[in-house]
Coordinates of C-alpha atoms and ligand atoms in Angstrom, one line a residue:
X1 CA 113.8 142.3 12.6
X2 CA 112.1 144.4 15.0
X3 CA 108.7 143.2 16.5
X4 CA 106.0 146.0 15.9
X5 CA 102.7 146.6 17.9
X6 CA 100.1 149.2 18.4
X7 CA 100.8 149.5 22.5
X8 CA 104.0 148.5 24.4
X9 CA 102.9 149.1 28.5
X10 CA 106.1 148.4 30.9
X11 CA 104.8 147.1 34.3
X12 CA 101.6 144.9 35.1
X13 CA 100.8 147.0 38.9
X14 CA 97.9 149.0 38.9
X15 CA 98.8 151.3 36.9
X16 CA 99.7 149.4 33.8
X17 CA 96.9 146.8 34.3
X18 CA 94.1 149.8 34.6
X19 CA 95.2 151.3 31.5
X20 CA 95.6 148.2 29.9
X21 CA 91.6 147.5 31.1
X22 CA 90.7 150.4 29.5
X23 CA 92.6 150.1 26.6
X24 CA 91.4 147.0 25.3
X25 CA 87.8 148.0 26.3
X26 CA 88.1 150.7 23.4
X27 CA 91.0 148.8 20.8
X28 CA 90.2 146.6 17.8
X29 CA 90.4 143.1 17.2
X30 CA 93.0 143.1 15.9
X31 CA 95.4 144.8 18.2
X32 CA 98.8 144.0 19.6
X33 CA 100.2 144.6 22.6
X34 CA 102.7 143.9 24.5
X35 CA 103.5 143.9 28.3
X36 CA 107.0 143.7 29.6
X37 CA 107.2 142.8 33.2
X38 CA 110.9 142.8 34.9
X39 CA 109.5 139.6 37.1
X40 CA 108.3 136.5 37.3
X41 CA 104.2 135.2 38.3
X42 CA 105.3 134.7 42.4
X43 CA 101.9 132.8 42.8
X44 CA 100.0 132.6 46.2
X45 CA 101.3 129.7 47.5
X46 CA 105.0 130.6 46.8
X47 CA 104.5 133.5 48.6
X48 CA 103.1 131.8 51.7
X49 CA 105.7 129.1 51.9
X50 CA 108.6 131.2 51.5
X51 CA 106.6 134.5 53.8
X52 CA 107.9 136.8 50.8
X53 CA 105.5 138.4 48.1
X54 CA 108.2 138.5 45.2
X55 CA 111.3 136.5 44.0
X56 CA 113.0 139.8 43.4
X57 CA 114.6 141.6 46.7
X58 CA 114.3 145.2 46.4
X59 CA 117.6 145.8 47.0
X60 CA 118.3 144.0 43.8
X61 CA 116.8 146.8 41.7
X62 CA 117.4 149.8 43.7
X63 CA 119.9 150.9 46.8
X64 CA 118.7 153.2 49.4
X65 CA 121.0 156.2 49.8
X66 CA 119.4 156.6 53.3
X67 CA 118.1 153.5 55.5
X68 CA 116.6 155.7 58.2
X69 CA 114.0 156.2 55.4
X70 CA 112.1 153.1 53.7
X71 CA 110.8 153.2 50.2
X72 CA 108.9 149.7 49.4
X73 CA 108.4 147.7 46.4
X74 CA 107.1 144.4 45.5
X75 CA 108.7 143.5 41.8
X76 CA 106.9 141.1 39.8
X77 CA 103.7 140.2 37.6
X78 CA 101.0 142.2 39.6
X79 CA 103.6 144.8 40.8
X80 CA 103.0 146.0 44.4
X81 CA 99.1 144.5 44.2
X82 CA 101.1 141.8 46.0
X83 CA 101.9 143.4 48.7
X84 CA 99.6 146.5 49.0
X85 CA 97.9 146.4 52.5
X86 CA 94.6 147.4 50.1
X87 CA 93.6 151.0 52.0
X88 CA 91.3 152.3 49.2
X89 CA 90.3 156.5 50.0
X90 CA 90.0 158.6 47.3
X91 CA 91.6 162.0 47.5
X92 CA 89.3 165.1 48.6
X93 CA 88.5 167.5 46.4
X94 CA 90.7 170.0 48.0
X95 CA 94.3 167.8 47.5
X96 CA 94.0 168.9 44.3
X97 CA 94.0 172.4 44.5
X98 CA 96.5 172.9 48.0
X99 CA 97.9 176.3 45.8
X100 CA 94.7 178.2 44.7
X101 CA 92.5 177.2 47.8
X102 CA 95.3 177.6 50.5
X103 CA 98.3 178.9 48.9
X104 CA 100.8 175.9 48.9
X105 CA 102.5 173.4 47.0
X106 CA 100.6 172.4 43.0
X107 CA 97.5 172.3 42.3
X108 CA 96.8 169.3 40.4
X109 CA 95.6 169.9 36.7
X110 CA 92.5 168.0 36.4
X111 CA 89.6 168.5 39.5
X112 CA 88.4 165.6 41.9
X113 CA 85.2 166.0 39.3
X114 CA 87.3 164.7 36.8
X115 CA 88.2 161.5 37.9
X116 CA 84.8 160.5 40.0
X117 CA 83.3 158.8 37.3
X118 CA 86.9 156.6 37.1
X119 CA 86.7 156.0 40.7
X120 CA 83.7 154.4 40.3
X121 CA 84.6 151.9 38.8
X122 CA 88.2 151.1 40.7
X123 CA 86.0 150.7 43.6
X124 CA 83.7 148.2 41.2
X125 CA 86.1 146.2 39.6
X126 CA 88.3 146.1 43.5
X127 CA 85.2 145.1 45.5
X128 CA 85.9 147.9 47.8
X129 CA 84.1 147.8 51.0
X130 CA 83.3 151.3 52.5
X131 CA 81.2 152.9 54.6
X132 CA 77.9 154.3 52.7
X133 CA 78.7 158.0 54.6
X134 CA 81.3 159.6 53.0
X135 CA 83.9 162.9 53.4
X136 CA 83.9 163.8 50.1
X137 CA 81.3 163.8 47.6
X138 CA 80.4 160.4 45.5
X139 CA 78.2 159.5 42.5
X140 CA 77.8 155.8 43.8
X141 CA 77.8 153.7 46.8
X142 CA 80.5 151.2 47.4
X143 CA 79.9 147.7 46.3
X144 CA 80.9 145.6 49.6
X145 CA 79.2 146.8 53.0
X146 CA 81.9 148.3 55.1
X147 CA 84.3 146.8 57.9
X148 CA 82.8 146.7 61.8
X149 CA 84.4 149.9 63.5
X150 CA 86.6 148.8 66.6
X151 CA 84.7 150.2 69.9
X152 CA 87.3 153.2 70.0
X153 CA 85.9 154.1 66.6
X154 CA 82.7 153.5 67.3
X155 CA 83.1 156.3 70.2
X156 CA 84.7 158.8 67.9
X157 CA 81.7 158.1 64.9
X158 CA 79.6 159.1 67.5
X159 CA 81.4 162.0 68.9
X160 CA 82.6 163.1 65.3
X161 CA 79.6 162.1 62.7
X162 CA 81.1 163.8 60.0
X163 CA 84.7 163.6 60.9
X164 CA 85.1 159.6 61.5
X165 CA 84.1 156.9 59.0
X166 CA 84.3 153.0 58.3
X167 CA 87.8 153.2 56.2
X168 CA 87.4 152.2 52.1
X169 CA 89.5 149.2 51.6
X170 CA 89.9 146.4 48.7
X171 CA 90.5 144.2 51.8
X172 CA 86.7 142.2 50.8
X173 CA 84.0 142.1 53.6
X174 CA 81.7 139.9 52.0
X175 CA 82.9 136.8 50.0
X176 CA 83.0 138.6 46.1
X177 CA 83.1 135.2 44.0
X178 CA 87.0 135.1 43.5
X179 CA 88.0 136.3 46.9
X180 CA 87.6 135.2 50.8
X181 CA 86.1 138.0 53.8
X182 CA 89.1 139.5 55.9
X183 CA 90.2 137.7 58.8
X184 CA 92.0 140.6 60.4
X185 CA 95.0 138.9 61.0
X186 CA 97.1 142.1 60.2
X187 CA 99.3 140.6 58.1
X188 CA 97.7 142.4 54.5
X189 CA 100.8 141.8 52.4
X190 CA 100.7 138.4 53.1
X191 CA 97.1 138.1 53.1
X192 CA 96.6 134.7 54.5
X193 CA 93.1 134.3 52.7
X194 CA 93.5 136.1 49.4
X195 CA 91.0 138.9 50.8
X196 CA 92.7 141.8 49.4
X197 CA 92.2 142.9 45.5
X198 CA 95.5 142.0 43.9
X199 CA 96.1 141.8 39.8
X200 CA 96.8 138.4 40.3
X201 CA 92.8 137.9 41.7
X202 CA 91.2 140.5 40.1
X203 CA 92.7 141.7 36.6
X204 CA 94.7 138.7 35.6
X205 CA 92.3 137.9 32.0
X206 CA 93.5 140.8 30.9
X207 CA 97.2 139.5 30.1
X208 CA 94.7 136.2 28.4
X209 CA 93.3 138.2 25.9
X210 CA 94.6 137.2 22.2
X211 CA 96.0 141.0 21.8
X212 CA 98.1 140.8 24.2
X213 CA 101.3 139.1 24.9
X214 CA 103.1 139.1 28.0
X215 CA 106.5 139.0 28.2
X216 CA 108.0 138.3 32.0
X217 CA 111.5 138.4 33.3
X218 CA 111.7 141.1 30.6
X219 CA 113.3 144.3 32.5
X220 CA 113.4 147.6 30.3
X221 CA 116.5 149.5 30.3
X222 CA 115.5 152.3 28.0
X223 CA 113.0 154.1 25.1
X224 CA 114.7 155.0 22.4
X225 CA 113.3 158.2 20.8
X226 CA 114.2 159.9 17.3
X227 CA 112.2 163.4 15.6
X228 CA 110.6 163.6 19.1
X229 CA 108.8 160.5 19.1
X230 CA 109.5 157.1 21.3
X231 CA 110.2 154.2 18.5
X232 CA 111.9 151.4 20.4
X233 CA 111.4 150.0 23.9
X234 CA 114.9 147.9 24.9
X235 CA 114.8 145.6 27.5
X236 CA 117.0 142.7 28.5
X237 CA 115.6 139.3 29.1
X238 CA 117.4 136.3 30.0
X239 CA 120.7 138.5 30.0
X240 CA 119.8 138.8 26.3
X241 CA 119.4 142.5 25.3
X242 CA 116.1 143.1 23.0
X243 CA 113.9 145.4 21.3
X244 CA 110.2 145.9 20.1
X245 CA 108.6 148.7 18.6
X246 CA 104.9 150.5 19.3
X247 CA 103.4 153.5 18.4
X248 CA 102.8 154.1 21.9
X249 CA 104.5 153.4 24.6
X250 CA 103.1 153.2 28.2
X251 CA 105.6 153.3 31.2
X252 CA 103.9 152.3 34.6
X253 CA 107.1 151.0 36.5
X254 CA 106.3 152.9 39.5
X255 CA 107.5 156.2 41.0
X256 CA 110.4 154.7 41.5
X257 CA 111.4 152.8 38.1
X258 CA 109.6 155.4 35.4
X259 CA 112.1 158.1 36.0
X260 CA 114.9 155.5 36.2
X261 CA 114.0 154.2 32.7
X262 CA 113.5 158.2 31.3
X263 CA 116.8 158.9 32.7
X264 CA 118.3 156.0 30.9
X265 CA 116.7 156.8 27.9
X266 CA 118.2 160.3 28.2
X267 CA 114.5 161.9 28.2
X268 CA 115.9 164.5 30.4
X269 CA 114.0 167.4 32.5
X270 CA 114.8 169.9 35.0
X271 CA 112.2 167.7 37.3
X272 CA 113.3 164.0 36.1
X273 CA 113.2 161.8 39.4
X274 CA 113.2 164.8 41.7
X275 CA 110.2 165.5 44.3
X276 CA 110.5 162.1 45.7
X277 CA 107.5 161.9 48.1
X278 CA 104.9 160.1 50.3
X279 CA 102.9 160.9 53.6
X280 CA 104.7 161.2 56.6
X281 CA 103.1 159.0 59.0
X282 CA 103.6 159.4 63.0
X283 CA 102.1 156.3 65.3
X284 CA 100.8 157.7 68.4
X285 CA 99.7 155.1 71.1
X286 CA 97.0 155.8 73.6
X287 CA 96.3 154.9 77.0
X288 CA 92.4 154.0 77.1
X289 CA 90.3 153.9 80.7
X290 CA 88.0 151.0 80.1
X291 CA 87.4 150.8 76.3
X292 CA 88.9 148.0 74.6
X293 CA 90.5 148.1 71.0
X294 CA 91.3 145.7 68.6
X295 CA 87.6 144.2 67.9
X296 CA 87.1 145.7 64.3
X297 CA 86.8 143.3 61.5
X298 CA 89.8 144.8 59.2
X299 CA 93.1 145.7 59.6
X300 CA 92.3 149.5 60.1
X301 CA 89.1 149.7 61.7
X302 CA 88.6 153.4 61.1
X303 CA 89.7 156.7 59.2
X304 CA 89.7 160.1 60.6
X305 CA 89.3 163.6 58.9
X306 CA 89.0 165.5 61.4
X307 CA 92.6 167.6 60.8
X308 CA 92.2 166.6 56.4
X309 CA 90.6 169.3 55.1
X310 CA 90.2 173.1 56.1
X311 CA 92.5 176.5 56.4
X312 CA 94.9 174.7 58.8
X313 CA 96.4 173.3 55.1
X314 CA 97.4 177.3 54.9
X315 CA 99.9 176.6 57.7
X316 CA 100.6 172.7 58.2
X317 CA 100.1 169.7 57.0
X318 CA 96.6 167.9 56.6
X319 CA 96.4 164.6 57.9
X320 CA 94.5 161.7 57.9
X321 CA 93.9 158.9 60.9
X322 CA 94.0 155.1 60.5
X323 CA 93.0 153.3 63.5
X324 CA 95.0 150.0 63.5
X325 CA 93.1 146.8 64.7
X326 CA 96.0 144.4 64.8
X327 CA 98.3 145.9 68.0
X328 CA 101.4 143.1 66.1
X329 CA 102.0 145.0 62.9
X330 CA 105.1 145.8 61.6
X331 CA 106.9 143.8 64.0
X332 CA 105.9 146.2 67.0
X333 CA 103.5 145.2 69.9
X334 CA 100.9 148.1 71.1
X335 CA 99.5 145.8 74.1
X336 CA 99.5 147.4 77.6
X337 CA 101.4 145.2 80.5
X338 CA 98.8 145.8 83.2
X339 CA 96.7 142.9 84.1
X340 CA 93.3 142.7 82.2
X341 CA 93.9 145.8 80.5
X342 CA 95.8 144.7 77.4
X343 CA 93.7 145.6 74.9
X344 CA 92.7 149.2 76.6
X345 CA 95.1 151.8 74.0
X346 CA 94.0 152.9 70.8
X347 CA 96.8 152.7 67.9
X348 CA 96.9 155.2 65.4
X349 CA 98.7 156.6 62.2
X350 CA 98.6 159.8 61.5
X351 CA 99.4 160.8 57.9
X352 CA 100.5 164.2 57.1
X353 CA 101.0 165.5 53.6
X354 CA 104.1 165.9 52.3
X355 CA 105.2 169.2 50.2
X356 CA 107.6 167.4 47.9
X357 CA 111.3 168.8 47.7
X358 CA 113.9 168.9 45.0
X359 CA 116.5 167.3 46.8
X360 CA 114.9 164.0 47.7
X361 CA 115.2 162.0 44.5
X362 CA 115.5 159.1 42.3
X363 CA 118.7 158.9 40.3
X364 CA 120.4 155.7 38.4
X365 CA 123.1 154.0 40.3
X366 CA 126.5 154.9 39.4
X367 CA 128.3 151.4 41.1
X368 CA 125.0 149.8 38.7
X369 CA 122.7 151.6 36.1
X370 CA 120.1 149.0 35.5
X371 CA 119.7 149.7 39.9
X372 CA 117.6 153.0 40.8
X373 CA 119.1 154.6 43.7
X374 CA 117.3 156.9 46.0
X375 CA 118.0 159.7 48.3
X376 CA 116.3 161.3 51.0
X377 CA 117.2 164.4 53.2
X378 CA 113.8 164.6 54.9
X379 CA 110.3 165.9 55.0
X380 CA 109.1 169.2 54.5
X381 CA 108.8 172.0 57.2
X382 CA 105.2 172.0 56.5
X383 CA 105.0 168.3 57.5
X384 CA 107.1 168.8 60.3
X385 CA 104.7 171.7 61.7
X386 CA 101.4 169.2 61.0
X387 CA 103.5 166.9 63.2
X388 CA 103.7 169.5 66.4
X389 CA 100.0 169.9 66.6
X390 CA 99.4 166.0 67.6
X391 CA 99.3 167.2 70.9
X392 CA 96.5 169.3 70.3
X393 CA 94.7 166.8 68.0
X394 CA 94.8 164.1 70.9
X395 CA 93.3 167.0 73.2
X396 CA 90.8 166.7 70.5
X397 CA 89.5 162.9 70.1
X398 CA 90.2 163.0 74.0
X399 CA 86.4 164.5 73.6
X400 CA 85.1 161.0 72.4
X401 CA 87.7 158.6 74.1
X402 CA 88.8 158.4 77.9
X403 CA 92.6 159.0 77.2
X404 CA 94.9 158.3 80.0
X405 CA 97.5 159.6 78.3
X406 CA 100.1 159.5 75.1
X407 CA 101.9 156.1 75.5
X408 CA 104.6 157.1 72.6
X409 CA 104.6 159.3 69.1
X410 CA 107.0 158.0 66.9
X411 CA 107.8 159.1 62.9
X412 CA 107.4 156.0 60.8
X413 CA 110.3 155.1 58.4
X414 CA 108.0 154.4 55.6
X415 CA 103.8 154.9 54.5
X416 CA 104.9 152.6 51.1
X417 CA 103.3 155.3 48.8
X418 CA 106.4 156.9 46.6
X419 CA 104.8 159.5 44.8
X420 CA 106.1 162.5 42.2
X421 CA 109.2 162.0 40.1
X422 CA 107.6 162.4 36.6
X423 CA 105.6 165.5 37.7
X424 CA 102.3 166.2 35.9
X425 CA 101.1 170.1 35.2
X426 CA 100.0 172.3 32.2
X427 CA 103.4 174.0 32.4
X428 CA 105.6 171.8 30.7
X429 CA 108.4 174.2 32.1
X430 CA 107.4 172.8 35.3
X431 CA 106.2 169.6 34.5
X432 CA 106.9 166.5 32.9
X433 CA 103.7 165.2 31.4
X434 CA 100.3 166.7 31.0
X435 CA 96.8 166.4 32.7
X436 CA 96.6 163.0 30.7
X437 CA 99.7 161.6 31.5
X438 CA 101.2 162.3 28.4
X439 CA 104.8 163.7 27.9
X440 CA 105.3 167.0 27.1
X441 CA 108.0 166.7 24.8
X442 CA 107.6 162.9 23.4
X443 CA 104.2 162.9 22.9
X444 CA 103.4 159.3 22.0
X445 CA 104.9 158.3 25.8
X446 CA 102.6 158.4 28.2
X447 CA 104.0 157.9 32.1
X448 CA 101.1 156.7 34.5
X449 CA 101.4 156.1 38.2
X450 CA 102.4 158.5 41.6
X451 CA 105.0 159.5 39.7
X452 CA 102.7 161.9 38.1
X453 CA 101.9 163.6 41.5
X454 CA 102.4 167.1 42.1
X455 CA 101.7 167.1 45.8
X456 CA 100.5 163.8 47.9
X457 CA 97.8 164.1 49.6
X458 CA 96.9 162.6 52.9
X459 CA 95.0 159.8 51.3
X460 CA 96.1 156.4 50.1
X461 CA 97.5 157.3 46.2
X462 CA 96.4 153.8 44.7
X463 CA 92.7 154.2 44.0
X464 CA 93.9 157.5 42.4
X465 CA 96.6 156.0 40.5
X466 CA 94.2 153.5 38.9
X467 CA 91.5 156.3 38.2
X468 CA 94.5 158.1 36.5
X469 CA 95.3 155.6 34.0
X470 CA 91.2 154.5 32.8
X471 CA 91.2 158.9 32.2
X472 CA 94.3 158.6 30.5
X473 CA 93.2 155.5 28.3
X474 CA 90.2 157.2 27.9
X475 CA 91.5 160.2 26.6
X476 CA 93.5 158.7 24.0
X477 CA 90.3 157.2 22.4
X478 CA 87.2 159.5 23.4
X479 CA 87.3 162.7 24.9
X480 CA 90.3 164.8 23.8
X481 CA 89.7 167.6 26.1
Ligands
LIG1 C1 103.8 147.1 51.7 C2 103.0 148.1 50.9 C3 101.7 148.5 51.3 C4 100.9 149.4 50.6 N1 99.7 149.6 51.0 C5 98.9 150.5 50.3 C6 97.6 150.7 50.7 O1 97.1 150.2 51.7 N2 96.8 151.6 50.0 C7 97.4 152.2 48.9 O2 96.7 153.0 48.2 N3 98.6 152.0 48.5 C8 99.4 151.1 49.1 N4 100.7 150.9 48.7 C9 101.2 151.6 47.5 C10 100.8 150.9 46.2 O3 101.2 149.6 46.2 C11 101.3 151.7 45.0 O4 100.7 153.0 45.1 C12 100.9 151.0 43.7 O5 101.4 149.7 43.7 C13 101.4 151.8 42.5 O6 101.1 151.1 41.4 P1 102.0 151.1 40.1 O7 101.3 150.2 39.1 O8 102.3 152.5 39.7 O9 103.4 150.5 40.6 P2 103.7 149.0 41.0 O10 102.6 148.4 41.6 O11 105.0 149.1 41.7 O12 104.0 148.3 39.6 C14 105.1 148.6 38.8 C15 105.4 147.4 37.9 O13 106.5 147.7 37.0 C16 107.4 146.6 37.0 N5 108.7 147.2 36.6 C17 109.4 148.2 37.3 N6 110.5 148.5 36.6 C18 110.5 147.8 35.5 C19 111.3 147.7 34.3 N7 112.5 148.4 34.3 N8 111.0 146.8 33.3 C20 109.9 146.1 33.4 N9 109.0 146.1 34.4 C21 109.3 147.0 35.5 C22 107.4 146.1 38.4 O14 107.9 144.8 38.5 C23 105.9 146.1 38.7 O15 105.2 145.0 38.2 C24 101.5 150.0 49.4 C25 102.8 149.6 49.0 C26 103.5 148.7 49.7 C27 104.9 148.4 49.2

């Protein structure tokens, strides 16, 4: 016989374990639910001793059509949370309306108004550090004091007041009670001292609460629907196929995994898996003349919005800065060679939005359908053009910093935010699930996550994904707008 519950949610990342917050805030006693999780708990120490965050390789669930392009995923109880480097900026109001403001891309169908009250309380229940200025407008302060800038940063603040700021992170600059202070190391997915906000530190009593049972190693292969409404979940377990039934079901597998599951389940769209999308990010080295980097007390020691927001979006991309503190990350070194003057460059990301396009996608794997595979043919022209005017940007910050000159620019292979393969809109000609997350045509499915994005915006998405799913859990109990 067929297990029954009131909720089935597929995936414990933030997504799933946001909702699932929520959820049980509003639900009954007497409540079931069940959470299927394709992998196992990879506790903390695991992860250190064998310097991986999951026991699951990514190339075990998806193949990359195109290696010059990275997409990363961490699979496992807590879901990327493992590996996240914990970069915590909320959108600006204007990512969400790049068509009626400056003429491009979606506009989003819900405002930056909408969600402030749910970003609240990400930013409570991560511990978010952040500055107690702010680009865009905010209801509360954040609950940790922020990071030290670096001293490049600390020239730009003062330069750029309103254009430079001490970056949001869940990476904890004060102990919190469950969680150490940063030590900077750079080495965030890894985190050394359990300073970044993961599931695992942070959400974990959820999946303890007597509603809810957890079911790991359980990977779903599809949703079975009938008369227009999701019945089953299947899932295979053990190499054991399975099924369980809910009258709602909740995928928040990722960007990368919901429309793998939808396509399985043959809960076709014109849209299903296509728009594959993140930031493109460019590192751009600087030569410094006598100010030393590297002395913040984070990872990134500071964001900039000076090129975000404004009519430039008309014509290129808007981006957003990170200055990196640690010059070892990712395996590259940005130290200089001269004698004494090491330290004396400034590393920075630029990351541009991306206009998503239809022919970078997720399908399933022909040579393996329980693998995703993914293909990528390259970044928008819009992008591209945002890229061009670094030049001119470095002419710019060249107002607050002594800039020698540009060391390198190079185009990263991956910012590890996959966004916009189960679309969101009013239209559901255009879209595939609504301003709640719901799905158009199945409409006791709801698909959370970046899938759900029509454009991404310069920012980091997963303080926005979480917001996403309390509004949608919200919405199913209170306010029906
Ligand atoms: C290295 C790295 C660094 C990052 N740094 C940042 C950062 O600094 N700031 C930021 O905002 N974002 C960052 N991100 C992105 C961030 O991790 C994602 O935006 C976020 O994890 C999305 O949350 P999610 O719950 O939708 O998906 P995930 O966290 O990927 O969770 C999906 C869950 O679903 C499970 N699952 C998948 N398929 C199935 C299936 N078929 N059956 C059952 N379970 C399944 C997975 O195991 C996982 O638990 C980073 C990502 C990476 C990889």
């Amino acid at each position: 016989m067929t297990n029954r519950y009131d909720l089935i949610i597929v995936g414990t990342g933030f997504a799933g374990a946001f909702f699932l917050k929520r959820y049980l805030e509003h639900a009954p006693e007497n409540s079931k639910v069940l959470v299927l999780e394709r992998g196992q708990r990879d506790e903390k120490p695991w992860q250190l001793a064998n310097r991986r965050t999951s026991s699951i390789s990514p190339e075990e669930v998806f193949y990359n059509n195109n290696p010059e392009k990275e997409w990363l995923t961490s699979p496992g109880f807590g879901g990327n949370s493992k590996c996240w480097w914990a970069g915590a900026t909320r959108m600006m109001p204007g990512d969400f309306q790049l068509k009626s403001r400056y003429g491009v891309g979606e506009d989003w169908p819900m405002a930056y108004e909408d969600l402030e009250p749910h970003y609240n309380v990400v930013e409570q229940v991560m511990a978010i550090s952040g500055p107690v200025d702010s680009p865009m407008p905010r209801s509360q302060p954040f609950p940790l004091p922020p990071h030290r800038f670096s001293d490049p940063d600390a020239l730009l603040k003062r330069h750029f007041p309103d254009g430079w700021y001490q970056p949001p992170t869940a990476r904890a600059s004060a102990p919190t009670g469950t969680r150490g202070v940063c030590c900077a190391s750079g080495i965030c997915d890894l985190c050394p001292v359990d300073a970044k906000f993961t599931i695992q530190n942070g959400l974990a009593h959820l999946y303890q609460d007597p509603r809810v049972s957890l079911l790991l190693g359980a990977a779903v292969d599809k949703v079975e629907t009938s008369g227009g409404i999701a019945r089953d979940v299947v899932y295979t377990k053990d190499g054991r196929t399975d099924r369980a039934a809910a009258d709602l079901v909740v995928l928040a597998a990722s960007a990368l995994f919901n429309p793998h599951i939808l396509l399985r389940s043959g809960i076709g769209h014109r849209l299903l898996g296509k728009r594959l999308h993140e930031q493109m990010s460019v590192d751009v080295c600087l030569d410094l003349a006598g100010v030393k980097s590297y002395n913040g007390s984070s990872n990134i020691s500071g964001n900039g919005y000076l090129f975000y927001e404004g009519e430039h979006r008309r014509e290129y991309a808007g981006c957003l800065i990170e200055t990196w503190n640690s010059p070892f990350s990712y395996g590259r070194s940005s130290l200089r060679l001269e004698n004494k003057r090491w330290n004396e460059r400034a590393y920075l990301r630029f990351m541009f939005d991306d206009l998503p396009r239809e022919d970078n996608l997720v399908r399933v794997y022909a040579a393996n359908p329980n693998m995703a595979e993914t293909i990528f043919n390259g970044y928008s022209d819009y992008a591209m053009r945002g890229m061009d005017r670094i030049p001119k940007m470095v002419e710019k910050l060249g107002e607050a910093l002594p800039i020698e000159g540009i060391e390198s620019i190079s185009i990263g292979r991956t910012t590890a935010h996959i966004q916009g393969t189960v679309v969101m809109g009013n239209d559901p000609s255009k879209s595939i699930v609504d301003r709640h997350l719901i799905h158009h045509q199945v409409r006791n499915l709801l698909v959370l996550g970046a899938s759900s994005y029509p454009t991404a915006s310069p920012a980091y998405p997963t303080v926005t994904v979480s917001a996403l799913s309390l509004w949608a859990a919200d919405h199913l109990f209170v306010a029906r707008v």
